Amino acid sequence: MLLEKWTTLRTEDIQLLAEELEQQQIPFIAQLEPIADFEELLTFSEANPTPVDFTPQHPAWRLESVAARVIEGIAAAAHEPLTEFGYRELARIVLEHTVYLYAYPDGEPRPRLEAGSALALVGGICASLPQSELWRLAGFGRVAAALAEVTPAPTDSYLTLPIDVAFSLANEQNLPILASAIDTYNAVLKRNVTLKNRFDFPLSDSDFFEALNLNFPGMETVKAAVLVDDIPAAKTAYTAFRQQFLKDFVGGVLNPDAPLLERSDTYTTAKPYLECLLRLSIHPTPAITATTEIGIAAHLFPEFQGNEQLGQLALQRYKWIIDAFFHADGFHKDRTLRAQTEAIADFARFLRFPSDGQTQALQMLLEKLLATCIHLSQPDCSFPPLGPLPAPNFDAVELCAIADSSFKCPDTTSHALPETDCYVMRDNWQPDGQYLFFDAQPKGDSQNADISSLALHAHGRQLATGTVRVLGTTLTVSDGLDTQWITTPAFDFVEKWCQAAAVHHKRGIFYLKGEYFILHDLVLGVEAETLEQIFYLGGRIDADAGHTWTEDARRSNLFIGATDMTDLTVALAEDSVIYRRKSESPAVLNTLLFPMRPGVKAHPTISDIEVRTDADVLGTGFTLVLPNTTDTFLISDDGLAEMSAEDIWFVGEYLFLRRDASGGVQFIMLNGRFLKVGSEVLTDLDEPRESYMRM
């Protein structure tokens, strides 16, 4: 960690602490006995630079590990004579670790207790550094919160001794100690410490003015009143300062948040605002919102003594947030639109304030998050079902306005979020375009939970939402089989595997752009399994011989057709239809989703065809007869295979073949290399291609 980049600490601060440690006159710290010597600590530090980001997945950078090294370093300073270089390096290591602990308080109660005590301890040792005030406040505040959750045993001296030393050291130096911390400390650890300098919330008038830099430009009248202890005059002068400052400040802010500025334009409003800021610096949760509020307040309160320190804290935490809270595909790891949009709103609010190059990564993330939401949005700009929304009927246009942007259609249509496990298929960006959202993440851990879900929007309205499940099983994402995603101007294809102990499920979706969708579900198990597809349609629904369709005279409609009626039941409910097939493994169900524009009633005729292939290959085939074309599908669920049907000979995994009335042929092959129709060889490749087409 480069202290000069990520903190307000400078080389002279490191030197000052080194000189104080060298004197070995800091009271109470001699009670801490070192386990290792300084050379071991230095060797570790040289091999493992302190990270800027919170890295709890690395054992060395968990809170308890970092806290232990801080205490070890302080103990070494009290017991081990070092060279001038040694004290300087020890000071640097302690300060780097302290900055890490201050920025990242998240964890279980016991590690948080260790980290809080180390932070409070350094806050007493580094009392000559201005940064120590916020470290000490946060350290004691976090100790109080952790002690409310965990009670150390009498034998846990490794936990309690640093806490005792931290309180004794701060009290001996007459440093402010958070009142809630001493009360909890005395109650939980059965101590009887009386504070010399008690710091409490809400702030007293004198505490508030002590927290300000009275030498800040424009604060001359405030300073004069404080020096003669004329608090009413100081309040009046401070209100005048705030109002003039905000008046000048607004000119440099893009789309200023008026309510936010009003909450800090007088002494009466600024004082509780500063109190909230100090509380957030102790417990910055929820992470993104708290970091944003800290960063904004650092801009709004330049007269606060710790404003630069808090500004750097926000930037450091933002760097961690970018990787910790978001997938590389641009969506929040919570997988909810509420979390995504709230983060966008927070980032946009912070970035309205003037900043330097350190916010460039955050600006890029904001643009990426917004672009991801636009890709997810349906043709009417609403969002598909992906967790709760921040408000009813919230849409992409409103989100863009919050982010001080405008809705701009991307250059591409279909889009994949592979880490989030969501896929969007669309043919264009027009309001009457076709759109399918596929959420491939299994829902919940109970039996009969949905394996995946979809939402279909076409020709001006949402036509259906749907789910698929294997009854009696709990399926999770398969670790051994990758998701396949292909997008081209002519078609999209996605394939996703899920698994349970003895059951595997695969869903493939093929989209012929501008026309229709084919759902291909495969279930593999040791016993008979029941596959269930549910479609929520709304409005009037009719069904016949495995086919279902909606009937809305003025709006678009949807035709759903299944192939192979063996063991298939179709059940209609008030606003939904359930396709259910119970059969021995392997079980396959191919389903057509055919959107129809308003007034259109014609739909394809679906017929199964016999597929000839090897005995160990599961091959299925069917045709869709439309007014001017006949489409044929051949599908192998055993990878690349040789298949034939009617006059077609195909070597591959997935084939779409279209023949029109004039004899023209178009085709799409997935993982294919050879195709012959009648006597004509349409393609003969040396190696299979992921996709190959003539459209």
XYZ file of C-alpha atoms in Angstrom:
695
model
C 0.000 0.000 0.000
C 1.373 3.395 -0.957
C 0.410 5.526 2.045
C 0.961 8.787 0.177
C -1.581 7.748 -2.497
C -4.333 6.199 -0.411
C -4.111 8.184 2.835
C -3.260 11.632 4.154
C -0.139 10.214 5.842
C 3.196 11.507 4.617
C 6.847 10.549 5.075
C 7.218 12.979 7.957
C 4.324 11.265 9.782
C 6.102 7.929 9.515
C 9.288 9.543 10.808
C 7.436 11.172 13.722
C 5.959 7.860 14.852
C 9.347 6.157 14.436
C 10.951 8.724 16.752
C 8.254 8.235 19.397
C 8.647 4.455 19.256
C 12.425 4.788 19.532
C 12.128 6.710 22.804
C 10.323 3.691 24.345
C 8.470 5.984 26.750
C 4.900 5.167 25.732
C 3.135 4.007 28.912
C 1.447 0.619 29.335
C 2.566 -0.956 26.035
C 5.352 -2.866 27.796
C 2.559 -5.127 29.091
C 2.310 -6.530 25.562
C 4.784 -9.382 25.147
C 6.085 -10.033 21.603
C 5.950 -13.566 20.268
C 8.043 -12.935 17.160
C 10.821 -10.410 16.641
C 10.907 -7.403 14.351
C 12.938 -9.181 11.656
C 10.138 -11.704 11.155
C 7.595 -8.902 10.856
C 9.796 -7.036 8.375
C 10.388 -10.165 6.297
C 6.645 -10.784 6.122
C 5.957 -7.176 5.145
C 8.527 -7.229 2.349
C 7.079 -10.457 0.944
C 3.437 -9.437 1.462
C 2.771 -5.742 0.791
C -0.318 -4.450 2.572
C -3.205 -4.536 0.067
C -5.379 -1.532 -0.625
C -8.459 -3.751 -0.949
C -10.067 -5.815 1.782
C -8.747 -9.344 1.205
C -10.333 -11.648 3.806
C -9.988 -14.678 1.534
C -6.231 -14.494 2.175
C -5.520 -15.742 5.726
C -2.789 -13.146 6.245
C -5.218 -10.293 5.585
C -8.124 -11.325 7.734
C -8.930 -8.823 10.453
C -7.544 -10.955 13.270
C -4.257 -11.554 11.408
C -3.719 -7.872 10.661
C -4.621 -6.893 14.231
C -2.191 -9.478 15.618
C 0.674 -8.022 13.565
C -0.165 -4.492 14.732
C -0.032 -5.576 18.372
C 3.095 -7.640 17.695
C 4.791 -4.592 16.184
C 3.869 -2.390 19.140
C 5.142 -5.042 21.552
C 8.396 -5.298 19.607
C 8.852 -1.523 19.865
C 8.489 -1.729 23.647
C 10.905 -4.622 24.189
C 13.356 -4.784 21.288
C 15.989 -2.110 20.544
C 16.077 -1.355 16.821
C 18.149 0.709 14.444
C 16.876 4.001 13.061
C 15.931 2.138 9.896
C 14.173 -0.517 11.959
C 11.988 1.970 13.827
C 11.087 3.715 10.577
C 10.114 0.438 8.907
C 8.185 -0.645 11.988
C 6.280 2.657 11.966
C 5.461 2.198 8.287
C 4.199 -1.356 8.821
C 2.040 -0.344 11.796
C 0.540 2.604 9.910
C -0.196 0.562 6.766
C -1.924 -2.113 8.829
C -3.842 0.536 10.768
C -5.149 2.121 7.579
C -6.314 -1.334 6.443
C -8.141 -1.983 9.733
C -9.733 1.461 9.692
C -11.084 1.035 6.169
C -12.514 -2.469 6.581
C -14.433 -3.308 9.773
C -16.503 -6.193 8.363
C -16.288 -9.652 9.886
C -17.395 -11.896 12.716
C -17.620 -10.405 16.240
C -14.382 -11.869 17.634
C -12.140 -10.742 14.732
C -13.864 -7.351 14.829
C -13.049 -7.112 18.527
C -9.372 -7.834 17.861
C -9.276 -5.320 15.012
C -11.061 -2.646 17.040
C -8.682 -3.008 19.980
C -5.638 -2.767 17.676
C -7.078 0.344 16.032
C -7.852 1.987 19.382
C -4.370 1.099 20.619
C -2.664 2.731 17.634
C -4.955 5.739 18.096
C -3.377 6.221 21.515
C 0.200 5.538 20.459
C -0.008 7.885 17.442
C -1.744 10.690 19.343
C 0.608 13.245 17.797
C -0.755 12.430 14.327
C -4.053 14.147 13.401
C -5.305 10.916 11.779
C -5.255 9.198 15.168
C -8.452 10.898 16.342
C -10.639 9.104 13.808
C -8.717 5.843 14.272
C -9.253 6.016 18.026
C -12.929 6.913 17.671
C -13.512 4.030 15.257
C -11.443 1.600 17.313
C -13.300 2.203 20.561
C -16.649 2.262 18.757
C -15.966 -1.100 17.140
C -14.761 -2.567 20.441
C -18.054 -1.521 22.041
C -20.102 -3.082 19.230
C -18.132 -6.344 19.307
C -18.248 -6.642 23.115
C -22.027 -6.466 22.865
C -21.881 -9.684 20.805
C -19.006 -11.650 22.340
C -17.869 -11.951 25.944
C -14.204 -12.954 26.274
C -13.424 -15.622 28.849
C -10.986 -14.859 31.704
C -8.403 -16.967 29.880
C -8.683 -14.901 26.670
C -5.884 -12.545 27.654
C -4.791 -12.237 24.026
C -8.160 -10.526 23.472
C -8.530 -8.523 26.652
C -4.970 -7.298 27.262
C -4.778 -5.085 24.123
C -8.201 -3.664 25.045
C -7.040 -2.889 28.587
C -3.857 -1.258 27.308
C -5.773 0.809 24.729
C -8.188 2.203 27.334
C -5.436 2.838 29.880
C -3.172 4.547 27.351
C -5.892 6.854 26.010
C -7.133 7.703 29.493
C -3.615 8.398 30.766
C -3.080 10.895 27.936
C -6.479 12.512 28.540
C -7.571 11.589 25.019
C -11.297 11.523 24.200
C -12.833 8.055 24.581
C -16.269 7.183 23.254
C -18.706 7.014 26.151
C -20.533 3.927 24.863
C -17.194 2.132 24.634
C -16.194 2.697 28.262
C -19.671 1.771 29.491
C -19.639 -1.510 27.556
C -16.015 -2.185 28.531
C -16.740 -1.776 32.239
C -19.926 -3.832 32.071
C -18.704 -6.766 29.963
C -15.129 -7.098 31.223
C -16.009 -6.147 34.809
C -13.673 -3.142 34.892
C -14.093 0.074 36.850
C -12.402 2.722 34.728
C -13.398 6.363 35.153
C -12.825 8.477 32.074
C -10.935 11.726 32.182
C -12.184 12.832 28.756
C -15.579 11.429 27.811
C -16.702 11.813 24.184
C -20.368 11.232 23.457
C -23.131 11.554 20.895
C -24.915 13.833 20.294
C -21.989 16.223 20.211
C -21.880 19.098 22.628
C -21.421 22.563 21.167
C -17.809 22.649 22.318
C -17.081 19.178 20.869
C -18.543 20.277 17.559
C -16.364 23.362 17.266
C -13.292 21.418 18.435
C -13.828 19.104 15.462
C -13.567 22.027 13.028
C -10.502 23.619 11.501
C -11.077 27.158 12.712
C -8.270 28.375 10.455
C -10.173 27.344 7.343
C -10.708 30.336 4.992
C -13.983 32.082 5.812
C -14.071 30.821 9.416
C -12.388 33.874 10.949
C -15.543 35.154 12.661
C -16.353 31.677 13.951
C -12.854 31.333 15.400
C -13.019 34.703 17.117
C -16.311 33.792 18.811
C -15.057 30.357 19.899
C -11.880 31.816 21.401
C -13.928 34.039 23.730
C -16.353 31.173 24.430
C -19.276 33.041 22.837
C -21.101 29.956 21.548
C -24.284 31.778 20.349
C -22.158 34.133 18.251
C -20.116 31.178 16.957
C -23.304 29.400 15.868
C -24.546 32.483 14.028
C -21.192 33.006 12.342
C -20.969 29.348 11.390
C -24.435 29.441 9.803
C -23.355 32.442 7.740
C -20.193 30.583 6.711
C -22.131 27.455 5.681
C -24.642 29.368 3.601
C -21.965 31.324 1.768
C -19.838 28.216 1.263
C -22.735 26.214 -0.194
C -23.726 29.122 -2.419
C -20.209 29.172 -3.870
C -19.959 25.379 -3.856
C -23.075 24.676 -5.918
C -21.564 26.323 -8.964
C -18.954 23.580 -9.192
C -21.320 20.650 -8.701
C -23.166 18.858 -11.487
C -26.896 18.633 -10.659
C -26.500 19.370 -6.933
C -28.685 17.472 -4.490
C -30.767 20.313 -3.027
C -32.158 18.383 -0.008
C -28.630 17.240 0.819
C -27.322 20.799 0.781
C -30.247 21.991 2.893
C -29.313 19.434 5.533
C -25.988 21.203 6.084
C -26.686 24.912 5.529
C -27.011 26.015 9.175
C -25.416 25.147 12.493
C -28.608 23.359 13.514
C -28.533 21.091 10.441
C -24.754 20.761 10.050
C -24.161 19.490 13.587
C -26.308 16.316 13.289
C -24.931 15.819 9.774
C -21.387 15.765 11.175
C -22.496 13.406 13.952
C -23.878 11.001 11.341
C -20.613 11.248 9.432
C -18.610 10.309 12.527
C -20.936 7.402 13.273
C -20.557 6.155 9.692
C -16.771 6.323 9.984
C -17.052 3.899 12.920
C -19.471 1.504 11.234
C -19.571 2.167 7.448
C -22.611 0.022 6.661
C -24.293 -0.678 4.336
C -20.992 -0.610 2.515
C -21.793 1.253 -0.710
C -24.240 3.786 0.707
C -22.094 4.508 3.766
C -18.987 4.989 1.636
C -20.897 7.350 -0.638
C -22.174 9.418 2.277
C -18.662 9.627 3.735
C -17.253 10.728 0.388
C -19.947 13.354 -0.169
C -19.616 14.705 3.365
C -15.867 15.058 2.863
C -16.671 17.415 -0.024
C -19.409 19.268 1.849
C -17.391 19.814 5.055
C -13.929 21.039 4.064
C -13.753 22.820 7.425
C -13.947 19.507 9.311
C -10.473 18.557 10.529
C -10.755 15.001 9.257
C -12.356 15.733 5.890
C -9.302 14.843 3.774
C -8.798 11.641 5.741
C -12.428 10.638 5.197
C -12.221 11.558 1.523
C -9.274 9.185 1.097
C -11.127 6.555 3.108
C -14.023 6.728 0.643
C -11.704 6.372 -2.351
C -9.943 3.384 -0.791
C -13.226 1.670 0.008
C -14.572 2.371 -3.488
C -11.575 0.565 -4.958
C -12.485 -2.466 -2.855
C -16.213 -2.147 -3.611
C -15.651 -2.269 -7.372
C -14.330 -5.834 -7.191
C -16.048 -7.071 -4.041
C -19.642 -6.190 -4.905
C -19.853 -6.507 -8.693
C -19.297 -9.235 -11.234
C -17.032 -8.579 -14.181
C -20.155 -8.654 -16.371
C -21.414 -5.451 -14.724
C -24.080 -6.666 -12.302
C -24.298 -6.609 -8.514
C -23.409 -9.905 -6.835
C -26.679 -9.751 -4.879
C -28.413 -10.460 -8.231
C -31.210 -7.979 -7.590
C -32.173 -4.935 -9.589
C -32.686 -3.028 -6.350
C -29.062 -3.537 -5.291
C -27.886 -2.644 -8.804
C -29.926 0.532 -9.122
C -29.188 1.713 -5.585
C -25.471 1.346 -6.288
C -25.848 3.320 -9.523
C -27.682 6.071 -7.648
C -24.990 6.197 -4.945
C -22.100 6.302 -7.405
C -23.822 8.977 -9.491
C -24.379 11.156 -6.412
C -20.729 10.933 -5.418
C -19.423 11.581 -8.927
C -21.397 14.816 -9.217
C -18.763 16.418 -7.030
C -15.453 17.616 -8.488
C -12.819 14.902 -8.301
C -9.388 13.920 -9.522
C -8.123 10.935 -11.478
C -8.682 8.547 -8.560
C -12.396 8.378 -9.388
C -11.863 7.318 -12.998
C -12.346 3.624 -12.203
C -15.583 4.426 -10.371
C -16.841 6.478 -13.326
C -16.082 3.571 -15.653
C -17.916 1.182 -13.326
C -20.957 3.463 -13.219
C -21.120 3.540 -17.010
C -20.769 -0.252 -17.128
C -23.512 -0.826 -14.540
C -25.842 1.495 -16.406
C -25.106 -0.162 -19.763
C -25.822 -3.556 -18.199
C -29.231 -2.364 -17.007
C -30.041 -1.005 -20.455
C -29.131 -4.377 -21.978
C -31.442 -6.087 -19.477
C -34.369 -3.741 -20.077
C -37.391 -4.986 -21.990
C -38.684 -3.307 -25.170
C -40.945 -1.014 -23.124
C -37.919 -0.040 -20.956
C -39.270 -1.951 -17.947
C -37.076 -4.513 -16.244
C -37.436 -8.304 -16.274
C -38.032 -10.194 -13.011
C -34.655 -10.167 -11.253
C -35.251 -9.519 -7.582
C -37.130 -6.539 -6.159
C -37.145 -3.136 -7.817
C -36.293 0.052 -5.894
C -39.817 1.348 -6.589
C -42.972 0.120 -8.368
C -42.856 0.454 -12.171
C -39.242 1.626 -12.032
C -37.725 1.475 -15.529
C -34.489 2.054 -17.431
C -35.394 5.596 -18.489
C -35.858 6.627 -14.858
C -32.603 4.919 -13.924
C -30.713 6.819 -16.627
C -32.139 10.084 -15.316
C -30.905 9.250 -11.812
C -27.444 8.650 -13.260
C -27.516 11.978 -15.144
C -27.561 10.097 -18.427
C -29.990 9.316 -21.218
C -31.290 6.021 -22.565
C -29.088 5.108 -25.521
C -29.611 1.861 -27.395
C -26.382 -0.181 -27.473
C -24.797 -1.234 -30.735
C -25.552 -4.886 -29.975
C -28.934 -6.478 -29.360
C -28.535 -9.726 -27.421
C -26.343 -9.775 -24.335
C -24.916 -12.257 -21.824
C -24.101 -11.774 -18.143
C -22.132 -15.008 -17.626
C -21.122 -14.472 -13.977
C -24.623 -13.326 -13.042
C -26.033 -16.215 -15.098
C -28.521 -14.110 -17.066
C -28.992 -13.913 -20.833
C -30.986 -11.553 -23.031
C -32.103 -12.401 -26.564
C -33.638 -9.724 -28.769
C -33.951 -8.913 -32.457
C -33.927 -5.105 -32.261
C -34.373 -2.133 -29.930
C -37.810 -1.096 -31.175
C -40.782 -1.044 -28.763
C -42.469 -3.854 -30.748
C -39.338 -6.028 -30.912
C -38.982 -9.573 -29.611
C -37.178 -10.118 -26.311
C -36.491 -13.079 -24.036
C -34.795 -12.880 -20.641
C -33.309 -16.136 -19.320
C -32.302 -16.309 -15.652
C -30.283 -19.522 -15.444
C -29.661 -19.419 -11.679
C -31.542 -22.076 -9.640
C -33.910 -20.563 -7.075
C -33.670 -21.656 -3.464
C -32.594 -24.939 -1.937
C -35.958 -26.628 -1.406
C -37.298 -29.522 -3.436
C -39.363 -28.498 -6.465
C -37.552 -25.140 -6.598
C -37.316 -23.482 -10.002
C -34.173 -24.392 -11.906
C -34.381 -21.359 -14.159
C -36.879 -18.773 -15.316
C -37.651 -16.694 -18.373
C -39.638 -13.643 -19.407
C -40.905 -13.152 -22.966
C -41.850 -9.704 -24.269
C -42.818 -9.268 -27.910
C -44.758 -6.981 -30.214
C -45.695 -4.421 -27.601
C -46.332 -6.349 -24.393
C -45.128 -9.041 -22.034
C -46.469 -12.348 -23.305
C -45.253 -14.772 -20.659
C -43.025 -15.531 -17.744
C -42.029 -19.100 -17.081
C -40.052 -21.536 -14.979
C -38.787 -25.096 -15.267
C -38.238 -27.648 -12.511
C -37.601 -31.336 -11.897
C -40.031 -32.421 -9.200
C -38.595 -33.889 -6.031
C -35.045 -32.626 -6.592
C -32.922 -29.682 -5.540
C -30.707 -28.674 -8.429
C -27.683 -26.392 -8.310
C -25.404 -24.932 -10.951
C -23.162 -27.617 -12.420
C -19.460 -27.165 -11.728
C -18.337 -29.647 -14.349
C -20.188 -28.373 -17.421
C -19.838 -24.902 -18.853
C -22.633 -22.671 -20.035
C -22.605 -22.128 -23.782
C -23.632 -18.790 -25.261
C -23.638 -17.837 -28.941
C -25.057 -14.662 -30.426
C -25.109 -13.660 -34.101
C -27.241 -11.314 -36.225
C -29.359 -14.321 -37.298
C -29.756 -16.368 -34.111
C -28.923 -16.722 -30.415
C -28.254 -19.892 -28.478
C -27.710 -20.589 -24.785
C -27.277 -23.903 -22.997
C -27.117 -24.342 -19.225
C -26.578 -27.444 -17.054
C -27.729 -27.910 -13.452
C -27.272 -30.930 -11.224
C -28.329 -32.704 -8.055
C -26.899 -35.854 -6.478
C -28.344 -38.204 -9.097
C -30.114 -35.857 -11.508
C -28.803 -33.568 -14.235
C -30.865 -31.033 -16.149
C -29.960 -29.145 -19.300
C -31.917 -26.304 -20.821
C -31.060 -24.989 -24.250
C -32.783 -22.023 -25.889
C -32.482 -21.407 -29.629
C -33.786 -18.085 -30.935
C -34.300 -17.508 -34.634
C -34.215 -13.741 -34.489
C -37.454 -11.993 -35.263
C -39.411 -15.269 -35.407
C -39.525 -17.799 -32.550
C -37.806 -19.573 -29.648
C -37.157 -23.303 -29.106
C -36.783 -24.573 -25.525
C -34.904 -27.866 -25.255
C -35.016 -29.546 -21.822
C -33.130 -32.739 -20.988
C -33.298 -34.664 -17.695
C -30.820 -37.418 -16.812
C -31.353 -39.570 -13.720
C -31.336 -43.115 -12.391
C -35.105 -43.309 -11.947
C -38.179 -41.918 -13.633
C -38.177 -38.131 -13.299
C -40.914 -35.538 -13.708
C -40.052 -32.451 -15.724
C -42.379 -29.489 -15.347
C -42.569 -26.325 -17.441
C -44.843 -23.551 -16.163
C -45.864 -20.555 -18.260
C -47.728 -17.608 -16.735
C -49.691 -16.025 -19.551
C -52.599 -13.952 -18.273
C -55.739 -13.209 -20.247
C -57.735 -15.789 -22.170
C -55.947 -19.108 -22.775
C -56.976 -21.949 -25.096
C -55.372 -25.382 -25.451
C -55.622 -28.386 -27.731
C -53.481 -31.510 -28.227
C -50.457 -30.228 -26.345
C -50.644 -26.742 -27.819
C -51.589 -23.575 -25.928
C -52.231 -20.060 -27.121
C -53.504 -16.747 -25.846
C -56.346 -14.870 -27.499
C -56.313 -11.101 -27.258
C -58.118 -9.445 -30.146
C -56.235 -6.156 -29.919
C -52.778 -7.137 -28.753
C -50.032 -9.606 -29.555
C -50.424 -13.255 -28.601
C -48.290 -16.307 -27.905
C -48.515 -19.840 -29.268
C -46.833 -22.625 -27.255
C -46.366 -26.006 -28.871
C -44.697 -29.174 -27.600
C -43.287 -32.044 -29.624
C -43.730 -35.746 -28.780
C -46.915 -36.074 -26.720
C -45.752 -39.328 -25.088
C -46.243 -39.152 -21.292
C -47.012 -35.432 -21.613
C -49.863 -33.759 -19.746
C -50.989 -30.169 -20.195
C -52.899 -28.503 -17.362
C -54.553 -25.097 -17.595
C -54.963 -22.836 -14.584
C -56.567 -19.415 -14.366
C -53.612 -17.554 -15.842
C -51.029 -20.261 -16.506
C -50.352 -23.551 -18.238
C -48.229 -26.443 -16.962
C -46.464 -28.911 -19.250
C -45.495 -32.018 -17.277
C -43.679 -35.123 -18.471
C -42.836 -38.108 -16.272
C -40.671 -40.690 -17.955
C -37.617 -42.855 -17.561
C -34.235 -41.244 -18.069
C -33.284 -39.713 -20.394
C -36.322 -37.451 -20.753
C -36.507 -34.737 -23.415
C -39.064 -32.001 -23.996
C -38.877 -29.604 -26.948
C -41.179 -26.596 -26.752
C -41.901 -23.841 -29.254
C -42.621 -20.251 -28.160
C -44.085 -18.445 -31.164
C -44.985 -14.743 -30.659
C -47.749 -13.450 -32.937
C -48.366 -9.826 -33.819
C -51.809 -8.283 -33.172
C -54.394 -9.759 -35.518
C -52.200 -12.707 -36.557
C -53.615 -16.161 -35.834
C -51.490 -18.408 -38.052
C -48.892 -20.494 -36.246
C -46.586 -23.353 -37.243
C -47.661 -26.964 -37.464
C -45.340 -29.101 -35.328
C -44.480 -32.689 -36.206
C -41.979 -35.153 -34.780
C -39.634 -36.879 -37.184
C -37.641 -40.057 -36.740
C -33.915 -39.517 -36.200
C -31.531 -42.305 -37.200
C -28.299 -42.339 -35.203
C -26.073 -44.637 -33.133
C -27.687 -46.617 -30.332
C -25.787 -44.721 -27.627
C -26.828 -41.294 -28.945
C -29.992 -39.522 -27.831
C -31.243 -37.741 -30.926
C -34.519 -35.885 -31.396
C -36.002 -34.140 -34.399
C -39.086 -32.208 -35.435
C -40.383 -29.896 -38.126
C -42.215 -26.588 -38.027
C -44.359 -25.955 -41.082
C -45.055 -22.264 -41.694
C -46.986 -20.696 -44.602
C -43.917 -20.280 -46.832
C -41.206 -22.378 -45.197
C -40.536 -25.669 -43.454
C -38.001 -25.663 -40.628
C -36.334 -28.882 -39.479
C -34.430 -29.376 -36.217
C -32.056 -32.243 -35.394
C -30.615 -32.289 -31.860
C -28.049 -34.619 -30.292
C -27.804 -34.673 -26.499
C -24.563 -36.658 -26.679
C -22.355 -34.102 -28.347
C -21.209 -34.365 -31.940
C -22.959 -37.290 -33.625
C -23.941 -38.557 -37.033
C -27.702 -38.180 -37.539
C -30.060 -38.569 -40.457
C -33.752 -37.866 -40.926
C -35.820 -37.827 -44.098
C -33.338 -36.703 -46.790
C -30.967 -34.973 -44.342
C -27.567 -36.306 -43.291
C -25.892 -34.255 -40.560
C -22.734 -34.618 -38.470
C -22.865 -32.293 -35.505
C -24.833 -31.483 -32.373
C -27.602 -29.048 -33.349
C -29.090 -28.342 -36.762
C -31.625 -25.801 -37.954
C -32.564 -26.266 -41.623
C -35.029 -24.065 -43.516
C -36.514 -24.865 -46.916
C -38.755 -22.442 -48.753
C -41.351 -23.065 -51.439
C -38.892 -22.316 -54.249
C -36.433 -24.946 -53.029
C -34.005 -22.567 -51.338
C -32.142 -23.903 -48.321
C -30.726 -22.049 -45.314
C -29.136 -23.640 -42.266
C -27.428 -23.132 -38.912
C -25.117 -25.778 -37.429
C -23.857 -25.831 -33.843
C -20.779 -27.953 -33.197
C -21.215 -29.318 -36.700
C -18.974 -30.146 -39.625
C -21.028 -31.919 -42.340
C -24.466 -31.403 -43.883
C -26.028 -33.090 -46.885
C -29.590 -32.564 -48.104
C -30.749 -34.957 -50.789
C -27.835 -35.416 -53.143
C -26.272 -32.019 -52.410
C -23.484 -31.585 -49.872
C -24.081 -28.147 -48.358
C -20.976 -28.107 -46.187
C -18.056 -30.416 -45.424
C -15.611 -28.935 -42.912
C -12.302 -30.366 -41.727
C -13.166 -29.696 -38.083
C -16.427 -29.035 -36.216
C -17.274 -25.367 -35.754
C -18.975 -23.900 -32.708
C -21.419 -22.335 -35.137
C -21.614 -22.280 -38.906
C -24.486 -20.971 -41.001
C -25.749 -19.986 -44.387
C -28.637 -17.629 -43.823
